[in-house]
mmCIF file of C-alpha atoms in Angstrom:
data_model
loop_
_atom_site.group_PDB
_atom_site.id
_atom_site.type_symbol
_atom_site.label_atom_id
_atom_site.label_comp_id
_atom_site.label_asym_id
_atom_site.label_seq_id
_atom_site.Cartn_x
_atom_site.Cartn_y
_atom_site.Cartn_z
ATOM 1 C CA GLY B 1 0.006 0.035 0.053
ATOM 2 C CA GLN B 2 0.942 3.662 -0.333
ATOM 3 C CA GLN B 3 3.415 4.651 2.235
ATOM 4 C CA LEU B 4 3.651 8.418 1.347
ATOM 5 C CA ASN B 5 0.949 10.927 2.414
ATOM 6 C CA GLN B 6 1.060 13.954 0.253
ATOM 7 C CA SER B 7 -0.885 17.130 0.826
ATOM 8 C CA PRO B 8 -2.779 18.905 -0.214
ATOM 9 C CA GLN B 9 -4.634 16.722 -2.668
ATOM 10 C CA SER B 10 -5.443 19.718 -4.843
ATOM 11 C CA MET B 11 -5.030 23.377 -4.916
ATOM 12 C CA PHE B 12 -6.006 26.476 -6.814
ATOM 13 C CA ILE B 13 -3.307 28.989 -7.736
ATOM 14 C CA GLN B 14 -3.425 32.541 -8.791
ATOM 15 C CA GLU B 15 -0.641 33.808 -10.978
ATOM 16 C CA GLY B 16 2.104 35.226 -8.850
ATOM 17 C CA GLU B 17 1.231 33.307 -5.759
ATOM 18 C CA ASP B 18 3.567 30.959 -3.889
ATOM 19 C CA VAL B 19 2.571 27.243 -3.692
ATOM 20 C CA SER B 20 3.694 24.703 -1.143
ATOM 21 C CA MET B 21 3.022 21.053 -0.799
ATOM 22 C CA ASN B 22 4.575 18.355 1.246
ATOM 23 C CA CYS B 23 5.062 14.585 1.695
ATOM 24 C CA THR B 24 5.294 12.617 4.924
ATOM 25 C CA SER B 25 6.094 8.993 5.512
ATOM 26 C CA SER B 26 5.988 6.562 8.470
ATOM 27 C CA SER B 27 9.308 5.072 7.201
ATOM 28 C CA ILE B 28 12.683 6.535 6.347
ATOM 29 C CA PHE B 29 13.717 7.254 2.637
ATOM 30 C CA ASN B 30 17.201 8.013 1.632
ATOM 31 C CA THR B 31 16.306 9.881 -1.411
ATOM 32 C CA TRP B 32 13.358 12.129 -2.214
ATOM 33 C CA LEU B 33 12.453 13.188 -5.639
ATOM 34 C CA TRP B 34 9.772 15.570 -6.893
ATOM 35 C CA TYR B 35 8.144 15.038 -10.267
ATOM 36 C CA LYS B 36 5.530 16.968 -12.407
ATOM 37 C CA GLN B 37 3.223 15.175 -14.644
ATOM 38 C CA ASP B 38 1.075 16.747 -17.303
ATOM 39 C CA PRO B 39 -2.150 14.818 -18.526
ATOM 40 C CA GLY B 40 -1.322 11.743 -20.573
ATOM 41 C CA GLU B 41 2.497 12.236 -20.229
ATOM 42 C CA GLY B 42 5.185 10.722 -18.141
ATOM 43 C CA PRO B 43 6.466 12.313 -14.884
ATOM 44 C CA VAL B 44 9.211 14.874 -15.386
ATOM 45 C CA LEU B 45 11.874 15.047 -12.719
ATOM 46 C CA LEU B 46 12.035 18.529 -11.042
ATOM 47 C CA ILE B 47 14.313 18.030 -8.048
ATOM 48 C CA ALA B 48 16.272 15.192 -6.343
ATOM 49 C CA LEU B 49 17.399 15.351 -2.728
ATOM 50 C CA TYR B 50 20.013 13.098 -1.306
ATOM 51 C CA LYS B 51 20.909 14.325 2.259
ATOM 52 C CA ALA B 52 18.762 14.910 5.387
ATOM 53 C CA GLY B 53 18.334 18.607 5.845
ATOM 54 C CA GLU B 54 19.327 19.325 2.214
ATOM 55 C CA LEU B 55 17.597 22.411 0.671
ATOM 56 C CA THR B 56 17.769 22.528 -3.195
ATOM 57 C CA SER B 57 16.548 24.943 -5.687
ATOM 58 C CA ASN B 58 15.706 24.746 -9.356
ATOM 59 C CA GLY B 59 14.643 28.087 -10.709
ATOM 60 C CA ARG B 60 11.401 28.967 -8.973
ATOM 61 C CA LEU B 61 11.204 25.503 -7.224
ATOM 62 C CA THR B 62 12.703 24.882 -3.799
ATOM 63 C CA ALA B 63 12.589 21.494 -2.044
ATOM 64 C CA GLN B 64 13.831 20.194 1.291
ATOM 65 C CA PHE B 65 14.741 16.884 2.595
ATOM 66 C CA GLY B 66 13.341 16.621 6.164
ATOM 67 C CA ILE B 67 15.938 16.078 8.819
ATOM 68 C CA THR B 68 14.163 12.915 10.082
ATOM 69 C CA ARG B 69 14.329 11.563 6.478
ATOM 70 C CA LYS B 70 10.561 10.953 6.782
ATOM 71 C CA ASP B 71 9.247 14.085 4.849
ATOM 72 C CA SER B 72 9.996 16.552 2.215
ATOM 73 C CA PHE B 73 8.322 19.665 0.894
ATOM 74 C CA LEU B 74 8.193 21.544 -2.352
ATOM 75 C CA ASN B 75 7.648 25.287 -2.907
ATOM 76 C CA ILE B 76 6.927 27.127 -6.127
ATOM 77 C CA SER B 77 7.387 30.728 -5.920
ATOM 78 C CA ALA B 78 5.599 33.306 -8.250
ATOM 79 C CA SER B 79 3.494 30.763 -9.947
ATOM 80 C CA ILE B 80 2.688 30.978 -13.616
ATOM 81 C CA PRO B 81 -0.062 29.260 -15.663
ATOM 82 C CA SER B 82 2.203 26.502 -16.894
ATOM 83 C CA ASP B 83 2.700 25.430 -13.358
ATOM 84 C CA VAL B 84 -0.659 23.727 -13.575
ATOM 85 C CA GLY B 85 -0.418 19.947 -13.406
ATOM 86 C CA ILE B 86 0.023 17.063 -10.956
ATOM 87 C CA TYR B 87 3.100 17.039 -8.636
ATOM 88 C CA PHE B 88 4.293 13.888 -7.194
ATOM 89 C CA CYS B 89 6.746 13.186 -4.429
ATOM 90 C CA ALA B 90 8.712 10.039 -4.552
ATOM 91 C CA GLY B 91 10.847 8.210 -1.957
ATOM 92 C CA GLN B 92 13.609 5.730 -2.569
ATOM 93 C CA LYS B 93 14.969 3.432 0.203
ATOM 94 C CA ALA B 94 18.350 2.881 -1.474
ATOM 95 C CA ALA B 95 20.153 3.680 -4.738
ATOM 96 C CA GLY B 96 18.673 2.061 -7.622
ATOM 97 C CA ASN B 97 15.589 0.849 -5.708
ATOM 98 C CA LYS B 98 12.009 1.318 -6.878
ATOM 99 C CA LEU B 99 10.174 4.529 -6.286
ATOM 100 C CA THR B 100 7.283 4.947 -3.919
ATOM 101 C CA PHE B 101 5.096 7.713 -4.982
ATOM 102 C CA GLY B 102 2.798 9.985 -2.950
ATOM 103 C CA GLY B 103 -0.807 10.464 -4.026
ATOM 104 C CA GLY B 104 -0.053 13.629 -5.904
ATOM 105 C CA THR B 105 -0.995 17.283 -5.565
ATOM 106 C CA ARG B 106 -3.185 18.582 -8.498
ATOM 107 C CA VAL B 107 -2.452 22.306 -9.041
ATOM 108 C CA LEU B 108 -5.277 24.215 -10.833
ATOM 109 C CA VAL B 109 -5.764 27.691 -11.816
ATOM 110 C CA LYS B 110 -8.273 29.804 -9.922
ATOM 111 C CA PRO B 111 -11.256 30.596 -12.084
ATOM 112 C CA ALA F 1 18.980 15.065 -25.147
ATOM 113 C CA ALA F 2 17.741 11.548 -25.800
ATOM 114 C CA GLY F 3 14.950 10.406 -23.615
ATOM 115 C CA VAL F 4 13.159 7.178 -22.840
ATOM 116 C CA ILE F 5 11.161 5.784 -25.768
ATOM 117 C CA GLN F 6 8.109 3.680 -25.369
ATOM 118 C CA SER F 7 6.049 2.004 -27.877
ATOM 119 C CA PRO F 8 3.269 1.910 -28.762
ATOM 120 C CA ARG F 9 1.925 5.222 -27.246
ATOM 121 C CA HIS F 10 -1.647 3.868 -27.343
ATOM 122 C CA LEU F 11 -2.987 0.246 -27.557
ATOM 123 C CA ILE F 12 -6.471 -0.980 -27.455
ATOM 124 C CA LYS F 13 -7.108 -4.696 -26.765
ATOM 125 C CA GLU F 14 -9.923 -6.961 -26.069
ATOM 126 C CA LYS F 15 -10.338 -8.992 -22.875
ATOM 127 C CA ARG F 16 -8.261 -12.078 -22.667
ATOM 128 C CA GLU F 17 -5.920 -10.854 -25.456
ATOM 129 C CA THR F 18 -2.222 -10.364 -25.058
ATOM 130 C CA ALA F 19 -0.061 -7.212 -25.282
ATOM 131 C CA THR F 20 3.558 -6.353 -25.562
ATOM 132 C CA LEU F 21 4.816 -2.966 -24.489
ATOM 133 C CA LYS F 22 8.377 -1.917 -25.400
ATOM 134 C CA CYS F 23 10.736 0.463 -23.738
ATOM 135 C CA TYR F 24 13.997 1.843 -24.953
ATOM 136 C CA PRO F 25 16.137 3.438 -22.228
ATOM 137 C CA ILE F 26 18.191 6.490 -22.442
ATOM 138 C CA PRO F 27 21.539 5.544 -24.166
ATOM 139 C CA ARG F 28 24.065 4.089 -21.513
ATOM 140 C CA HIS F 29 21.409 3.643 -18.945
ATOM 141 C CA ASP F 30 21.479 0.043 -17.824
ATOM 142 C CA THR F 31 18.533 -0.142 -15.392
ATOM 143 C CA VAL F 32 14.891 -0.177 -16.520
ATOM 144 C CA TYR F 33 11.812 0.071 -14.278
ATOM 145 C CA TRP F 34 8.069 -0.462 -15.094
ATOM 146 C CA TYR F 35 5.332 1.322 -13.369
ATOM 147 C CA GLN F 36 1.573 1.162 -13.824
ATOM 148 C CA GLN F 37 -0.657 4.215 -13.287
ATOM 149 C CA GLY F 38 -4.422 3.757 -13.009
ATOM 150 C CA PRO F 39 -6.830 6.691 -13.645
ATOM 151 C CA GLY F 40 -6.367 9.338 -10.985
ATOM 152 C CA GLN F 41 -3.752 7.357 -9.196
ATOM 153 C CA ASP F 42 -0.015 7.481 -8.508
ATOM 154 C CA PRO F 43 2.433 5.259 -10.390
ATOM 155 C CA GLN F 44 2.912 1.896 -8.849
ATOM 156 C CA PHE F 45 6.144 -0.120 -9.376
ATOM 157 C CA LEU F 46 5.833 -3.359 -11.255
ATOM 158 C CA ILE F 47 9.334 -4.738 -11.926
ATOM 159 C CA SER F 48 12.855 -3.743 -12.607
ATOM 160 C CA PHE F 49 15.852 -4.995 -14.439
ATOM 161 C CA TYR F 50 19.618 -4.336 -14.252
ATOM 162 C CA GLU F 51 22.029 -5.767 -16.762
ATOM 163 C CA LYS F 52 19.330 -7.985 -18.086
ATOM 164 C CA MET F 53 18.557 -9.584 -14.747
ATOM 165 C CA GLN F 54 15.395 -8.985 -12.671
ATOM 166 C CA SER F 55 16.501 -6.695 -9.849
ATOM 167 C CA ASP F 56 13.277 -6.143 -8.047
ATOM 168 C CA LYS F 57 9.611 -7.100 -8.275
ATOM 169 C CA GLY F 58 6.516 -5.194 -7.059
ATOM 170 C CA SER F 59 2.790 -5.652 -7.543
ATOM 171 C CA ILE F 60 3.032 -7.287 -10.826
ATOM 172 C CA PRO F 61 0.368 -9.876 -11.720
ATOM 173 C CA ASP F 62 1.458 -13.431 -12.633
ATOM 174 C CA ARG F 63 -0.150 -12.855 -16.058
ATOM 175 C CA PHE F 64 2.435 -10.225 -16.784
ATOM 176 C CA SER F 65 6.199 -10.928 -17.591
ATOM 177 C CA ALA F 66 8.992 -8.735 -18.581
ATOM 178 C CA GLN F 67 12.699 -9.067 -19.760
ATOM 179 C CA GLN F 68 15.555 -6.823 -20.564
ATOM 180 C CA PHE F 69 17.569 -7.659 -23.700
ATOM 181 C CA SER F 70 21.236 -7.376 -24.530
ATOM 182 C CA ASP F 71 20.697 -3.861 -25.964
ATOM 183 C CA TYR F 72 19.101 -2.775 -22.682
ATOM 184 C CA HIS F 73 15.711 -2.368 -24.090
ATOM 185 C CA SER F 74 12.915 -4.068 -22.148
ATOM 186 C CA GLU F 75 9.521 -5.471 -23.094
ATOM 187 C CA LEU F 76 6.415 -5.988 -20.753
ATOM 188 C CA ASN F 77 4.281 -8.929 -21.855
ATOM 189 C CA MET F 78 0.752 -8.998 -20.669
ATOM 190 C CA SER F 79 -1.546 -11.924 -21.169
ATOM 191 C CA SER F 80 -5.201 -12.750 -20.425
ATOM 192 C CA LEU F 81 -5.910 -9.019 -20.340
ATOM 193 C CA GLU F 82 -8.538 -7.850 -17.927
ATOM 194 C CA LEU F 83 -10.664 -4.627 -17.921
ATOM 195 C CA GLY F 84 -8.680 -3.588 -14.796
ATOM 196 C CA ASP F 85 -5.437 -3.663 -16.712
ATOM 197 C CA SER F 86 -6.419 -0.533 -18.477
ATOM 198 C CA ALA F 87 -3.891 2.036 -17.363
ATOM 199 C CA LEU F 88 -0.874 4.149 -18.331
ATOM 200 C CA TYR F 89 2.343 2.019 -18.376
ATOM 201 C CA PHE F 90 5.493 3.858 -17.732
ATOM 202 C CA CYS F 91 9.116 2.813 -18.174
ATOM 203 C CA ALA F 92 11.899 4.659 -16.363
ATOM 204 C CA SER F 93 15.635 4.255 -16.785
ATOM 205 C CA ARG F 94 18.674 4.927 -14.761
ATOM 206 C CA TRP F 95 22.379 4.697 -15.147
ATOM 207 C CA ARG F 96 23.304 2.351 -12.202
ATOM 208 C CA GLY F 97 26.934 2.935 -12.915
ATOM 209 C CA ALA F 98 26.583 6.350 -11.472
ATOM 210 C CA GLY F 99 26.696 4.978 -7.972
ATOM 211 C CA GLY F 100 26.992 7.376 -5.178
ATOM 212 C CA THR F 101 24.068 9.699 -4.796
ATOM 213 C CA ASP F 102 22.817 9.802 -8.411
ATOM 214 C CA ASN F 103 19.592 7.881 -8.054
ATOM 215 C CA GLU F 104 17.406 9.660 -10.590
ATOM 216 C CA GLN F 105 14.976 7.777 -12.682
ATOM 217 C CA PHE F 106 13.807 9.280 -15.953
ATOM 218 C CA PHE F 107 10.442 8.488 -17.216
ATOM 219 C CA GLY F 108 9.198 7.753 -20.809
ATOM 220 C CA PRO F 109 6.018 9.204 -22.150
ATOM 221 C CA GLY F 110 4.045 6.010 -21.292
ATOM 222 C CA THR F 111 1.785 3.587 -23.088
ATOM 223 C CA ARG F 112 -1.893 3.985 -22.681
ATOM 224 C CA LEU F 113 -3.483 0.586 -22.667
ATOM 225 C CA THR F 114 -7.184 0.271 -23.015
ATOM 226 C CA VAL F 115 -8.868 -3.089 -22.562
ATOM 227 C CA LEU F 116 -12.428 -3.352 -23.944
#
């Protein structure tokens, strides 16, 4: 069963707003990754985190690897329309192992 | 840059038929992973291969089998298809030779399988 709890499940954004989402787990993961998936496409890697406490940025994206190795968060600053999509966190126990995905956060544009 | 290639992109089959999905990893990548994503769900790991040997197995039905060939491409064979097998099937690849902390898996565009 799913081990990663990702929240929120969905959120509405207005252009220019900052967006935050997080993942928590009952078990330790040694790598955390964040992916974005557009409808009908494969997940695209955004950020990979390898060390507890690590804070990594990729443009307007910032992610952190929780100090307990059981959580991670992703921030998107100054959102733009193309940020719409589904964001997944994924944890990996050891190098080369399978990925365990969170349930996803669906980012939508405010009407 | 070259990406993971999957074929076909779309496949429609009848119940009880068989299907073969193909995955061509990024050049020099030696590890292949298969994931299944049902509608509105997160990807679920099925099986993985490293250097043509099965390296890990997840929630893959016995009706499914897979292999990795000498050129590192992989095929997922699905038999006695059921309606519930309708899903997106993703292949991801990784260069295990990276060792260290380089654990990134890169996903292909997926094959959408519809079972009628």
